[in-house]
PDB file of C-alpha atoms in Angstrom:
ATOM      1  CA  MET N   2     -41.311   0.697  34.429  1.00  0.00           C
ATOM      2  CA  SER N   3     -42.827   0.389  37.924  1.00  0.00           C
ATOM      3  CA  ASP N   4     -39.326  -0.662  39.411  1.00  0.00           C
ATOM      4  CA  LEU N   5     -37.354   1.807  37.253  1.00  0.00           C
ATOM      5  CA  LYS N   6     -34.777   3.504  39.637  1.00  0.00           C
ATOM      6  CA  LEU N   7     -33.024   6.700  38.397  1.00  0.00           C
ATOM      7  CA  PHE N   8     -30.019   8.040  40.159  1.00  0.00           C
ATOM      8  CA  HIS N   9     -28.172  11.332  40.079  1.00  0.00           C
ATOM      9  CA  ILE N  10     -24.409  10.820  40.668  1.00  0.00           C
ATOM     10  CA  VAL N  11     -22.476  14.033  41.632  1.00  0.00           C
ATOM     11  CA  ASP N  12     -18.867  13.428  42.774  1.00  0.00           C
ATOM     12  CA  GLY N  13     -19.129  10.015  42.579  1.00  0.00           C
ATOM     13  CA  LEU N  14     -22.047   9.684  45.084  1.00  0.00           C
ATOM     14  CA  ALA N  15     -25.435   8.312  43.722  1.00  0.00           C
ATOM     15  CA  ARG N  16     -28.753  10.035  44.982  1.00  0.00           C
ATOM     16  CA  GLU N  17     -31.771   8.085  43.822  1.00  0.00           C
ATOM     17  CA  LEU N  18     -34.586  10.454  42.424  1.00  0.00           C
ATOM     18  CA  VAL N  19     -38.178  10.064  43.577  1.00  0.00           C
ATOM     19  CA  SER N  20     -40.424   8.667  40.969  1.00  0.00           C
ATOM     20  CA  SER N  21     -44.149   9.631  40.771  1.00  0.00           C
ATOM     21  CA  THR N  22     -47.325   9.649  38.583  1.00  0.00           C
ATOM     22  CA  PHE N  23     -49.258  12.874  37.581  1.00  0.00           C
ATOM     23  CA  SER N  24     -51.779  13.705  40.215  1.00  0.00           C
ATOM     24  CA  ILE N  25     -54.147  14.938  37.490  1.00  0.00           C
ATOM     25  CA  GLU N  26     -54.576  13.421  34.000  1.00  0.00           C
ATOM     26  CA  LYS N  27     -54.436  16.849  32.301  1.00  0.00           C
ATOM     27  CA  LYS N  28     -51.139  17.505  33.540  1.00  0.00           C
ATOM     28  CA  LEU N  29     -49.692  14.577  31.814  1.00  0.00           C
ATOM     29  CA  GLN N  30     -51.583  15.583  28.959  1.00  0.00           C
ATOM     30  CA  THR N  31     -50.271  19.150  28.754  1.00  0.00           C
ATOM     31  CA  ALA N  32     -46.795  17.844  29.386  1.00  0.00           C
ATOM     32  CA  ILE N  33     -46.806  15.752  26.417  1.00  0.00           C
ATOM     33  CA  GLU N  34     -48.731  17.973  24.116  1.00  0.00           C
ATOM     34  CA  GLN N  35     -46.339  21.002  24.698  1.00  0.00           C
ATOM     35  CA  ASN N  36     -43.355  18.555  23.766  1.00  0.00           C
ATOM     36  CA  MET N  37     -44.935  16.211  21.250  1.00  0.00           C
ATOM     37  CA  GLU N  38     -42.638  16.553  18.526  1.00  0.00           C
ATOM     38  CA  ALA N  39     -39.530  16.309  20.640  1.00  0.00           C
ATOM     39  CA  LEU N  40     -41.064  13.047  22.530  1.00  0.00           C
ATOM     40  CA  PHE N  41     -43.053  11.438  19.708  1.00  0.00           C
ATOM     41  CA  GLY N  42     -42.115  12.850  16.313  1.00  0.00           C
ATOM     42  CA  ILE N  43     -45.733  13.877  16.074  1.00  0.00           C
ATOM     43  CA  ARG N  44     -47.005  17.457  15.113  1.00  0.00           C
ATOM     44  CA  LEU N  45     -49.803  18.403  17.624  1.00  0.00           C
ATOM     45  CA  LEU N  46     -53.122  19.299  15.816  1.00  0.00           C
ATOM     46  CA  SER N  47     -55.640  19.711  18.349  1.00  0.00           C
ATOM     47  CA  SER N  48     -56.287  19.161  22.201  1.00  0.00           C
ATOM     48  CA  GLU N  49     -59.757  17.984  23.392  1.00  0.00           C
ATOM     49  CA  TYR N  50     -61.276  17.808  19.658  1.00  0.00           C
ATOM     50  CA  SER N  51     -64.667  17.302  19.749  1.00  0.00           C
ATOM     51  CA  THR N  52     -66.239  14.281  18.064  1.00  0.00           C
ATOM     52  CA  GLY N  53     -69.766  16.077  17.562  1.00  0.00           C
ATOM     53  CA  ALA N  54     -72.956  15.464  19.066  1.00  0.00           C
ATOM     54  CA  LYS N  55     -73.581  12.038  17.710  1.00  0.00           C
ATOM     55  CA  HIS N  56     -70.264  10.434  19.125  1.00  0.00           C
ATOM     56  CA  ALA N  57     -70.454  12.790  22.078  1.00  0.00           C
ATOM     57  CA  GLY N  58     -66.686  12.519  23.122  1.00  0.00           C
ATOM     58  CA  ARG N  59     -63.470  14.528  22.869  1.00  0.00           C
ATOM     59  CA  VAL N  60     -60.176  13.245  21.661  1.00  0.00           C
ATOM     60  CA  ASP N  61     -57.569  13.906  24.026  1.00  0.00           C
ATOM     61  CA  SER N  62     -54.788  14.865  21.472  1.00  0.00           C
ATOM     62  CA  LEU N  63     -54.748  14.670  17.524  1.00  0.00           C
ATOM     63  CA  GLY N  64     -51.527  14.831  15.512  1.00  0.00           C
ATOM     64  CA  LEU N  65     -49.799  13.989  12.443  1.00  0.00           C
ATOM     65  CA  ASP N  66     -46.745  11.846  12.586  1.00  0.00           C
ATOM     66  CA  GLU N  67     -43.302  12.305  10.615  1.00  0.00           C
ATOM     67  CA  ASN N  68     -44.665   9.675   8.063  1.00  0.00           C
ATOM     68  CA  SER N  69     -47.815  11.590   7.585  1.00  0.00           C
ATOM     69  CA  ALA N  70     -50.086   9.294   9.346  1.00  0.00           C
ATOM     70  CA  PRO N  71     -52.907  10.375  11.602  1.00  0.00           C
ATOM     71  CA  VAL N  72     -52.384   9.772  15.333  1.00  0.00           C
ATOM     72  CA  ILE N  73     -54.927   9.808  18.277  1.00  0.00           C
ATOM     73  CA  PHE N  74     -53.520   9.867  21.708  1.00  0.00           C
ATOM     74  CA  GLU N  75     -55.337   8.783  24.988  1.00  0.00           C
ATOM     75  CA  TYR N  76     -53.903   9.503  28.344  1.00  0.00           C
ATOM     76  CA  LYS N  77     -54.702   7.850  31.772  1.00  0.00           C
ATOM     77  CA  ARG N  78     -53.237   8.256  35.143  1.00  0.00           C
ATOM     78  CA  SER N  79     -54.360   4.866  36.384  1.00  0.00           C
ATOM     79  CA  ARG N  80     -53.686   1.474  34.922  1.00  0.00           C
ATOM     80  CA  ASP N  81     -57.178   0.341  35.605  1.00  0.00           C
ATOM     81  CA  GLU N  82     -58.953   2.836  33.357  1.00  0.00           C
ATOM     82  CA  ASN N  83     -59.853   1.364  29.900  1.00  0.00           C
ATOM     83  CA  VAL N  84     -57.783   3.588  27.770  1.00  0.00           C
ATOM     84  CA  MET N  85     -57.472   1.179  24.621  1.00  0.00           C
ATOM     85  CA  SER N  86     -61.282   1.046  24.133  1.00  0.00           C
ATOM     86  CA  GLN N  87     -61.546   4.759  23.996  1.00  0.00           C
ATOM     87  CA  GLY N  88     -58.642   4.966  21.722  1.00  0.00           C
ATOM     88  CA  LEU N  89     -60.151   2.338  19.370  1.00  0.00           C
ATOM     89  CA  TYR N  90     -63.519   4.151  19.439  1.00  0.00           C
ATOM     90  CA  TYR N  91     -62.015   7.422  18.483  1.00  0.00           C
ATOM     91  CA  LEU N  92     -60.218   5.773  15.753  1.00  0.00           C
ATOM     92  CA  ASP N  93     -63.276   4.361  14.235  1.00  0.00           C
ATOM     93  CA  TRP N  94     -64.588   7.801  14.564  1.00  0.00           C
ATOM     94  CA  LEU N  95     -61.608   9.300  12.618  1.00  0.00           C
ATOM     95  CA  LEU N  96     -61.844   6.710   9.939  1.00  0.00           C
ATOM     96  CA  ASP N  97     -65.707   7.940   9.222  1.00  0.00           C
ATOM     97  CA  HIS N  98     -64.470  11.590   9.296  1.00  0.00           C
ATOM     98  CA  LYS N  99     -61.450  11.772   7.246  1.00  0.00           C
ATOM     99  CA  GLY N 100     -62.553  15.187   5.673  1.00  0.00           C
ATOM    100  CA  ASP N 101     -62.846  16.729   9.219  1.00  0.00           C
ATOM    101  CA  PHE N 102     -59.285  15.720   9.772  1.00  0.00           C
ATOM    102  CA  GLU N 103     -57.961  16.803   6.411  1.00  0.00           C
ATOM    103  CA  VAL N 104     -59.610  20.283   7.221  1.00  0.00           C
ATOM    104  CA  LEU N 105     -57.741  20.475  10.340  1.00  0.00           C
ATOM    105  CA  VAL N 106     -54.518  19.447   9.053  1.00  0.00           C
ATOM    106  CA  ARG N 107     -54.805  22.053   6.157  1.00  0.00           C
ATOM    107  CA  THR N 108     -55.770  24.616   8.792  1.00  0.00           C
ATOM    108  CA  LYS N 109     -52.817  23.921  11.128  1.00  0.00           C
ATOM    109  CA  LEU N 110     -50.101  22.503   8.766  1.00  0.00           C
ATOM    110  CA  GLY N 111     -51.007  23.881   5.227  1.00  0.00           C
ATOM    111  CA  SER N 112     -52.144  22.375   1.974  1.00  0.00           C
ATOM    112  CA  ASP N 113     -49.188  20.120   1.390  1.00  0.00           C
ATOM    113  CA  ALA N 114     -49.299  18.594   4.656  1.00  0.00           C
ATOM    114  CA  ALA N 115     -53.290  17.715   3.885  1.00  0.00           C
ATOM    115  CA  GLU N 116     -52.323  16.282   0.606  1.00  0.00           C
ATOM    116  CA  SER N 117     -49.791  14.160   2.003  1.00  0.00           C
ATOM    117  CA  ILE N 118     -51.772  12.505   4.749  1.00  0.00           C
ATOM    118  CA  ASP N 119     -51.451   8.588   4.646  1.00  0.00           C
ATOM    119  CA  TRP N 120     -54.492   7.014   5.872  1.00  0.00           C
ATOM    120  CA  ARG N 121     -52.869   3.241   5.541  1.00  0.00           C
ATOM    121  CA  SER N 122     -51.842   3.360   9.052  1.00  0.00           C
ATOM    122  CA  PRO N 123     -53.486   5.535  11.473  1.00  0.00           C
ATOM    123  CA  ARG N 124     -52.186   5.168  14.972  1.00  0.00           C
ATOM    124  CA  VAL N 125     -53.483   5.281  18.543  1.00  0.00           C
ATOM    125  CA  ILE N 126     -50.998   5.752  21.190  1.00  0.00           C
ATOM    126  CA  CYS N 127     -52.119   5.090  24.844  1.00  0.00           C
ATOM    127  CA  VAL N 128     -50.007   6.748  27.449  1.00  0.00           C
ATOM    128  CA  ALA N 129     -50.524   5.644  31.056  1.00  0.00           C
ATOM    129  CA  ASN N 130     -48.708   5.054  34.458  1.00  0.00           C
ATOM    130  CA  ASP N 131     -49.025   1.187  33.876  1.00  0.00           C
ATOM    131  CA  PHE N 132     -50.360  -1.563  31.792  1.00  0.00           C
ATOM    132  CA  THR N 133     -51.401  -4.977  32.777  1.00  0.00           C
ATOM    133  CA  LYS N 134     -50.399  -8.293  30.927  1.00  0.00           C
ATOM    134  CA  PHE N 135     -54.204  -8.278  29.758  1.00  0.00           C
ATOM    135  CA  ASP N 136     -53.811  -4.891  28.119  1.00  0.00           C
ATOM    136  CA  GLU N 137     -50.435  -6.233  26.249  1.00  0.00           C
ATOM    137  CA  HIS N 138     -52.436  -9.221  25.016  1.00  0.00           C
ATOM    138  CA  ALA N 139     -55.373  -7.511  24.001  1.00  0.00           C
ATOM    139  CA  ILE N 140     -53.742  -5.186  21.489  1.00  0.00           C
ATOM    140  CA  SER N 141     -52.111  -8.261  19.853  1.00  0.00           C
ATOM    141  CA  GLN N 142     -55.287  -9.424  18.854  1.00  0.00           C
ATOM    142  CA  MET N 143     -56.624  -6.352  17.339  1.00  0.00           C
ATOM    143  CA  SER N 144     -56.151  -5.459  13.909  1.00  0.00           C
ATOM    144  CA  ARG N 145     -55.263  -1.730  14.519  1.00  0.00           C
ATOM    145  CA  ASN N 146     -51.878   0.155  15.178  1.00  0.00           C
ATOM    146  CA  ILE N 147     -51.972   0.687  18.739  1.00  0.00           C
ATOM    147  CA  GLU N 148     -49.046   1.656  20.870  1.00  0.00           C
ATOM    148  CA  LEU N 149     -48.836   1.259  24.696  1.00  0.00           C
ATOM    149  CA  VAL N 150     -46.559   3.902  26.175  1.00  0.00           C
ATOM    150  CA  ARG N 151     -45.741   3.666  29.853  1.00  0.00           C
ATOM    151  CA  TYR N 152     -44.347   7.076  31.600  1.00  0.00           C
ATOM    152  CA  ARG N 153     -42.914   7.861  35.039  1.00  0.00           C
ATOM    153  CA  SER N 154     -42.254  11.434  36.195  1.00  0.00           C
ATOM    154  CA  PHE N 155     -39.041  12.044  38.473  1.00  0.00           C
ATOM    155  CA  GLU N 156     -39.050  14.847  40.742  1.00  0.00           C
ATOM    156  CA  GLY N 157     -41.421  16.915  38.611  1.00  0.00           C
ATOM    157  CA  ASP N 158     -38.981  17.901  35.872  1.00  0.00           C
ATOM    158  CA  MET N 159     -37.935  14.545  34.497  1.00  0.00           C
ATOM    159  CA  LEU N 160     -40.175  12.244  32.208  1.00  0.00           C
ATOM    160  CA  ALA N 161     -39.268   8.581  31.384  1.00  0.00           C
ATOM    161  CA  LEU N 162     -41.171   6.971  28.550  1.00  0.00           C
ATOM    162  CA  GLU N 163     -41.215   3.159  27.592  1.00  0.00           C
ATOM    163  CA  LEU N 164     -42.789   1.746  24.648  1.00  0.00           C
ATOM    164  CA  VAL N 165     -44.479  -1.448  26.381  1.00  0.00           C
ATOM    165  CA  ALA N 166     -46.109  -3.025  23.295  1.00  0.00           C
ATOM    166  CA  VAL N 167     -46.932  -2.232  19.879  1.00  0.00           C
ATOM    167  CA  ALA N 168     -49.633  -3.954  17.532  1.00  0.00           C
ATOM    168  CA  GLN N 169     -49.523  -3.423  13.919  1.00  0.00           C
ATOM    169  CA  GLY N 170     -52.976  -3.710  11.879  1.00  0.00           C
ATOM    170  CA  ALA N 171     -53.249  -4.574   8.189  1.00  0.00           C
ATOM    171  CA  ALA N 172     -52.451  -1.391   6.018  1.00  0.00           C
ATOM    172  CA  LEU N 173     -55.634  -0.011   4.423  1.00  0.00           C
ATOM    173  CA  SER N 174     -55.429   1.775   1.160  1.00  0.00           C
ATOM    174  CA  ARG N 175     -53.899   5.335   0.930  1.00  0.00           C
ATOM    175  CA  ASP N 176     -56.971   7.229   1.736  1.00  0.00           C
ATOM    176  CA  GLY N 177     -58.726   4.706   4.004  1.00  0.00           C
ATOM    177  CA  ASN N 178     -60.733   2.337   1.672  1.00  0.00           C
ATOM    178  CA  ARG N 179     -62.349   4.802  -0.365  1.00  0.00           C
ATOM    179  CA  GLY N 180     -60.140   4.443  -3.216  1.00  0.00           C
ATOM    180  CA  VAL N 181     -57.370   6.859  -4.321  1.00  0.00           C
ATOM    181  CA  SER N 182     -58.240  10.505  -5.109  1.00  0.00           C
ATOM    182  CA  PRO N 183     -57.618  11.871  -8.548  1.00  0.00           C
ATOM    183  CA  SER N 184     -54.851  13.987  -7.429  1.00  0.00           C
ATOM    184  CA  ARG N 185     -53.075  11.181  -5.813  1.00  0.00           C
ATOM    185  CA  SER N 186     -53.563   8.777  -8.718  1.00  0.00           C
ATOM    186  CA  ARG N 187     -51.566  11.195 -10.767  1.00  0.00           C
ATOM    187  CA  SER N 188     -48.745  11.332  -8.304  1.00  0.00           C
ATOM    188  CA  ALA N 189     -49.075   7.511  -8.021  1.00  0.00           C
ATOM    189  CA  ASN N 190     -48.536   7.220 -11.779  1.00  0.00           C
ATOM    190  CA  THR N 191     -45.490   9.692 -11.898  1.00  0.00           C
ATOM    191  CA  TYR N 192     -43.491   8.283  -9.297  1.00  0.00           C
ATOM    192  CA  LYS N 193     -42.618   4.714  -8.456  1.00  0.00           C
ATOM    193  CA  THR N 194     -43.340   3.528  -5.105  1.00  0.00           C
ATOM    194  CA  PHE N 195     -40.740   2.091  -2.672  1.00  0.00           C
ATOM    195  CA  ARG N 196     -42.068  -1.425  -3.280  1.00  0.00           C
ATOM    196  CA  GLU N 197     -41.938  -1.114  -7.149  1.00  0.00           C
ATOM    197  CA  LEU N 198     -38.351   0.413  -6.819  1.00  0.00           C
ATOM    198  CA  LEU N 199     -37.306  -2.717  -4.857  1.00  0.00           C
ATOM    199  CA  SER N 200     -38.923  -5.250  -7.262  1.00  0.00           C
ATOM    200  CA  GLN N 201     -37.318  -3.744  -9.924  1.00  0.00           C
ATOM    201  CA  SER N 202     -33.767  -3.755  -8.255  1.00  0.00           C
ATOM    202  CA  SER N 203     -31.189  -6.461  -8.812  1.00  0.00           C
ATOM    203  CA  ASP N 204     -30.962  -9.413  -6.383  1.00  0.00           C
ATOM    204  CA  ASP N 205     -27.851  -8.057  -4.718  1.00  0.00           C
ATOM    205  CA  LEU N 206     -29.718  -4.846  -3.929  1.00  0.00           C
ATOM    206  CA  ARG N 207     -32.760  -6.491  -2.687  1.00  0.00           C
ATOM    207  CA  ASN N 208     -30.493  -8.724  -0.558  1.00  0.00           C
ATOM    208  CA  LEU N 209     -28.881  -5.610   0.627  1.00  0.00           C
ATOM    209  CA  TYR N 210     -32.163  -3.898   1.488  1.00  0.00           C
ATOM    210  CA  ALA N 211     -32.930  -7.408   3.518  1.00  0.00           C
ATOM    211  CA  ASP N 212     -29.678  -7.011   5.451  1.00  0.00           C
ATOM    212  CA  VAL N 213     -30.301  -3.342   6.360  1.00  0.00           C
ATOM    213  CA  ALA N 214     -33.993  -4.439   7.371  1.00  0.00           C
ATOM    214  CA  ASN N 215     -32.564  -7.349   9.838  1.00  0.00           C
ATOM    215  CA  VAL N 216     -29.858  -4.774  11.270  1.00  0.00           C
ATOM    216  CA  CYS N 217     -32.612  -2.363  11.969  1.00  0.00           C
ATOM    217  CA  GLU N 218     -34.946  -5.032  13.573  1.00  0.00           C
ATOM    218  CA  ALA N 219     -32.323  -6.570  15.550  1.00  0.00           C
ATOM    219  CA  MET N 220     -31.590  -3.326  17.473  1.00  0.00           C
ATOM    220  CA  GLY N 221     -34.498  -4.544  19.948  1.00  0.00           C
ATOM    221  CA  ASP N 222     -37.635  -5.915  20.388  1.00  0.00           C
ATOM    222  CA  ASP N 223     -39.459  -2.518  20.272  1.00  0.00           C
ATOM    223  CA  VAL N 224     -38.592  -1.675  16.697  1.00  0.00           C
ATOM    224  CA  THR N 225     -41.493  -1.557  14.202  1.00  0.00           C
ATOM    225  CA  THR N 226     -41.272  -1.476  10.609  1.00  0.00           C
ATOM    226  CA  ARG N 227     -43.724   0.610   8.434  1.00  0.00           C
ATOM    227  CA  GLU N 228     -43.440   0.329   4.597  1.00  0.00           C
ATOM    228  CA  LEU N 229     -44.573   3.747   3.185  1.00  0.00           C
ATOM    229  CA  LYS N 230     -45.091   4.774  -0.411  1.00  0.00           C
ATOM    230  CA  SER N 231     -41.324   6.268  -0.825  1.00  0.00           C
ATOM    231  CA  TYR N 232     -39.449   4.518   1.696  1.00  0.00           C
ATOM    232  CA  ALA N 233     -39.440   2.121   4.662  1.00  0.00           C
ATOM    233  CA  ALA N 234     -39.604   3.618   8.209  1.00  0.00           C
ATOM    234  CA  PHE N 235     -38.056   1.849  11.211  1.00  0.00           C
ATOM    235  CA  ARG N 236     -39.333   3.231  14.345  1.00  0.00           C
ATOM    236  CA  ARG N 237     -39.387   3.068  18.034  1.00  0.00           C
ATOM    237  CA  ILE N 238     -41.230   5.486  19.682  1.00  0.00           C
ATOM    238  CA  LYS N 239     -39.910   7.707  16.874  1.00  0.00           C
ATOM    239  CA  ASN N 240     -38.409   6.967  13.403  1.00  0.00           C
ATOM    240  CA  PHE N 241     -34.586   6.107  13.778  1.00  0.00           C
ATOM    241  CA  ALA N 242     -34.049   5.002  10.128  1.00  0.00           C
ATOM    242  CA  CYS N 243     -35.688   5.629   6.831  1.00  0.00           C
ATOM    243  CA  VAL N 244     -34.601   3.446   3.939  1.00  0.00           C
ATOM    244  CA  GLU N 245     -35.060   4.082  -0.015  1.00  0.00           C
ATOM    245  CA  ALA N 246     -34.196   1.816  -2.891  1.00  0.00           C
ATOM    246  CA  HIS N 247     -32.278   3.324  -5.874  1.00  0.00           C
ATOM    247  CA  PRO N 248     -31.879   0.509  -8.438  1.00  0.00           C
ATOM    248  CA  GLN N 249     -30.499   3.016 -11.169  1.00  0.00           C
ATOM    249  CA  THR N 250     -27.674   4.035  -8.930  1.00  0.00           C
ATOM    250  CA  LYS N 251     -27.666   0.413  -7.262  1.00  0.00           C
ATOM    251  CA  GLU N 252     -27.733   1.982  -3.754  1.00  0.00           C
ATOM    252  CA  ILE N 253     -29.544   1.622  -0.672  1.00  0.00           C
ATOM    253  CA  ILE N 254     -30.069   5.168   0.709  1.00  0.00           C
ATOM    254  CA  VAL N 255     -30.787   5.563   4.676  1.00  0.00           C
ATOM    255  CA  TYR N 256     -31.613   8.330   6.692  1.00  0.00           C
ATOM    256  CA  LEU N 257     -30.548   8.497  10.289  1.00  0.00           C
ATOM    257  CA  LYS N 258     -31.321  10.985  13.222  1.00  0.00           C
ATOM    258  CA  VAL N 259     -27.465  11.451  13.909  1.00  0.00           C
ATOM    259  CA  ASP N 260     -25.887  14.827  14.128  1.00  0.00           C
ATOM    260  CA  PRO N 261     -23.575  14.850  11.067  1.00  0.00           C
ATOM    261  CA  ASP N 262     -21.261  17.233  13.170  1.00  0.00           C
ATOM    262  CA  SER N 263     -20.535  14.307  15.496  1.00  0.00           C
ATOM    263  CA  ILE N 264     -19.088  12.323  12.786  1.00  0.00           C
ATOM    264  CA  GLN N 265     -16.332  12.613   9.866  1.00  0.00           C
ATOM    265  CA  LEU N 266     -18.204  12.807   6.756  1.00  0.00           C
ATOM    266  CA  GLU N 267     -16.940  10.829   3.742  1.00  0.00           C
ATOM    267  CA  PRO N 268     -17.886  12.178   0.204  1.00  0.00           C
ATOM    268  CA  GLY N 269     -19.993   9.560  -1.868  1.00  0.00           C
ATOM    269  CA  PHE N 270     -20.980   7.653   1.630  1.00  0.00           C
ATOM    270  CA  SER N 271     -22.105  10.100   4.035  1.00  0.00           C
ATOM    271  CA  ARG N 272     -23.731  13.583   3.779  1.00  0.00           C
ATOM    272  CA  ASP N 273     -25.092  16.242   6.015  1.00  0.00           C
ATOM    273  CA  MET N 274     -28.520  16.804   5.096  1.00  0.00           C
ATOM    274  CA  ARG N 275     -29.661  19.720   7.267  1.00  0.00           C
ATOM    275  CA  GLY N 276     -31.597  22.256   5.065  1.00  0.00           C
ATOM    276  CA  ILE N 277     -31.747  19.995   1.995  1.00  0.00           C
ATOM    277  CA  GLY N 278     -35.061  18.582   1.196  1.00  0.00           C
ATOM    278  CA  HIS N 279     -35.586  14.764   1.306  1.00  0.00           C
ATOM    279  CA  LEU N 280     -38.095  12.237   2.044  1.00  0.00           C
ATOM    280  CA  GLY N 281     -38.264  10.423   5.455  1.00  0.00           C
ATOM    281  CA  THR N 282     -36.591  11.948   8.389  1.00  0.00           C
ATOM    282  CA  GLY N 283     -33.004  12.259   9.799  1.00  0.00           C
ATOM    283  CA  ASP N 284     -30.107  14.686   9.164  1.00  0.00           C
ATOM    284  CA  LEU N 285     -27.484  12.133   8.166  1.00  0.00           C
ATOM    285  CA  GLU N 286     -27.726  10.224   4.870  1.00  0.00           C
ATOM    286  CA  LEU N 287     -25.889   7.083   4.027  1.00  0.00           C
ATOM    287  CA  ARG N 288     -25.385   5.518   0.784  1.00  0.00           C
ATOM    288  CA  LEU N 289     -24.801   1.728   1.076  1.00  0.00           C
ATOM    289  CA  ARG N 290     -23.609  -0.178  -2.091  1.00  0.00           C
ATOM    290  CA  SER N 291     -22.253  -3.322  -0.182  1.00  0.00           C
ATOM    291  CA  THR N 292     -22.416  -5.368   3.188  1.00  0.00           C
ATOM    292  CA  THR N 293     -19.015  -3.718   3.875  1.00  0.00           C
ATOM    293  CA  ASP N 294     -20.780  -0.262   3.864  1.00  0.00           C
ATOM    294  CA  LEU N 295     -23.484  -1.685   6.261  1.00  0.00           C
ATOM    295  CA  GLU N 296     -21.008  -3.168   8.299  1.00  0.00           C
ATOM    296  CA  ARG N 297     -19.102   0.211   8.939  1.00  0.00           C
ATOM    297  CA  SER N 298     -22.543   1.944   9.469  1.00  0.00           C
ATOM    298  CA  TYR N 299     -23.529  -0.111  12.230  1.00  0.00           C
ATOM    299  CA  ALA N 300     -22.616   2.197  14.939  1.00  0.00           C
ATOM    300  CA  LEU N 301     -24.534   4.896  13.494  1.00  0.00           C
ATOM    301  CA  PHE N 302     -27.720   2.934  13.309  1.00  0.00           C
ATOM    302  CA  ARG N 303     -27.204   2.071  16.975  1.00  0.00           C
ATOM    303  CA  GLN N 304     -26.643   5.720  17.579  1.00  0.00           C
ATOM    304  CA  SER N 305     -29.783   6.636  16.027  1.00  0.00           C
ATOM    305  CA  TYR N 306     -31.810   3.737  17.322  1.00  0.00           C
ATOM    306  CA  GLU N 307     -30.734   4.596  21.033  1.00  0.00           C
ATOM    307  CA  ALA N 308     -31.530   8.342  20.427  1.00  0.00           C
ATOM    308  CA  ASN N 309     -35.131   7.665  19.357  1.00  0.00           C
TER     309      ASN N 309
END
């Protein structure tokens, strides 16, 4: 993004806005922490969280994302600072201190959020003014979920974020290789997972899901997919589509981050989900039963992708 140019056009005349970096790393951290949910879809849990005397460090920011995965943020003003190594160090610490994290979530967000933590895909988000090609190559060799996000500030009150690279590690068990806890075991026996529901679906429904996944992934090379217990999440910096399989009704249900007031809702096809509890994220529900439904939904998928 070092060559990104931003212009303000007034009465047809363009004025280039001056770009800069934060002079102090803490200013970048504060700006993101105060707006973390809007920028990343992540709820802030703690700033400068101490890892204790043994590890002798502080995690810049700890959060919980919209898919209930733990997130570590590390910020650097200079691209020469090794932000990834710090992030990985703290990720290993986090996986060894799950109990401390669960207490933090329970204190900040309540018991329901603590019980819903998904340890299969903890994330490290590195935010910096720039990254090198070596950084981008390095994360591809690591078996961790790491995202490199480049930022640029414009005239002090505008912030641009670019998802530079994403690495997806192998999924852990739901509670992080310790086996499933009794309470979660009961839940797993009561409710079928997304993968189980999809495997029990007809060939037509599985093919429709594959088409939905292809549409989402073709939106851009910055799209990542995470298959969760109850749905599949397609994400840029934030989720833009959450997809469920419903073999009994022979539907693929999709939740998009589109304002329901911006479209003409169609009974049986699209629904306003504001104020209605559901899994995943997004205020617009689509019920897809055929490739025709998917084709007429394409513009809505694109709108959600571009907004996130």
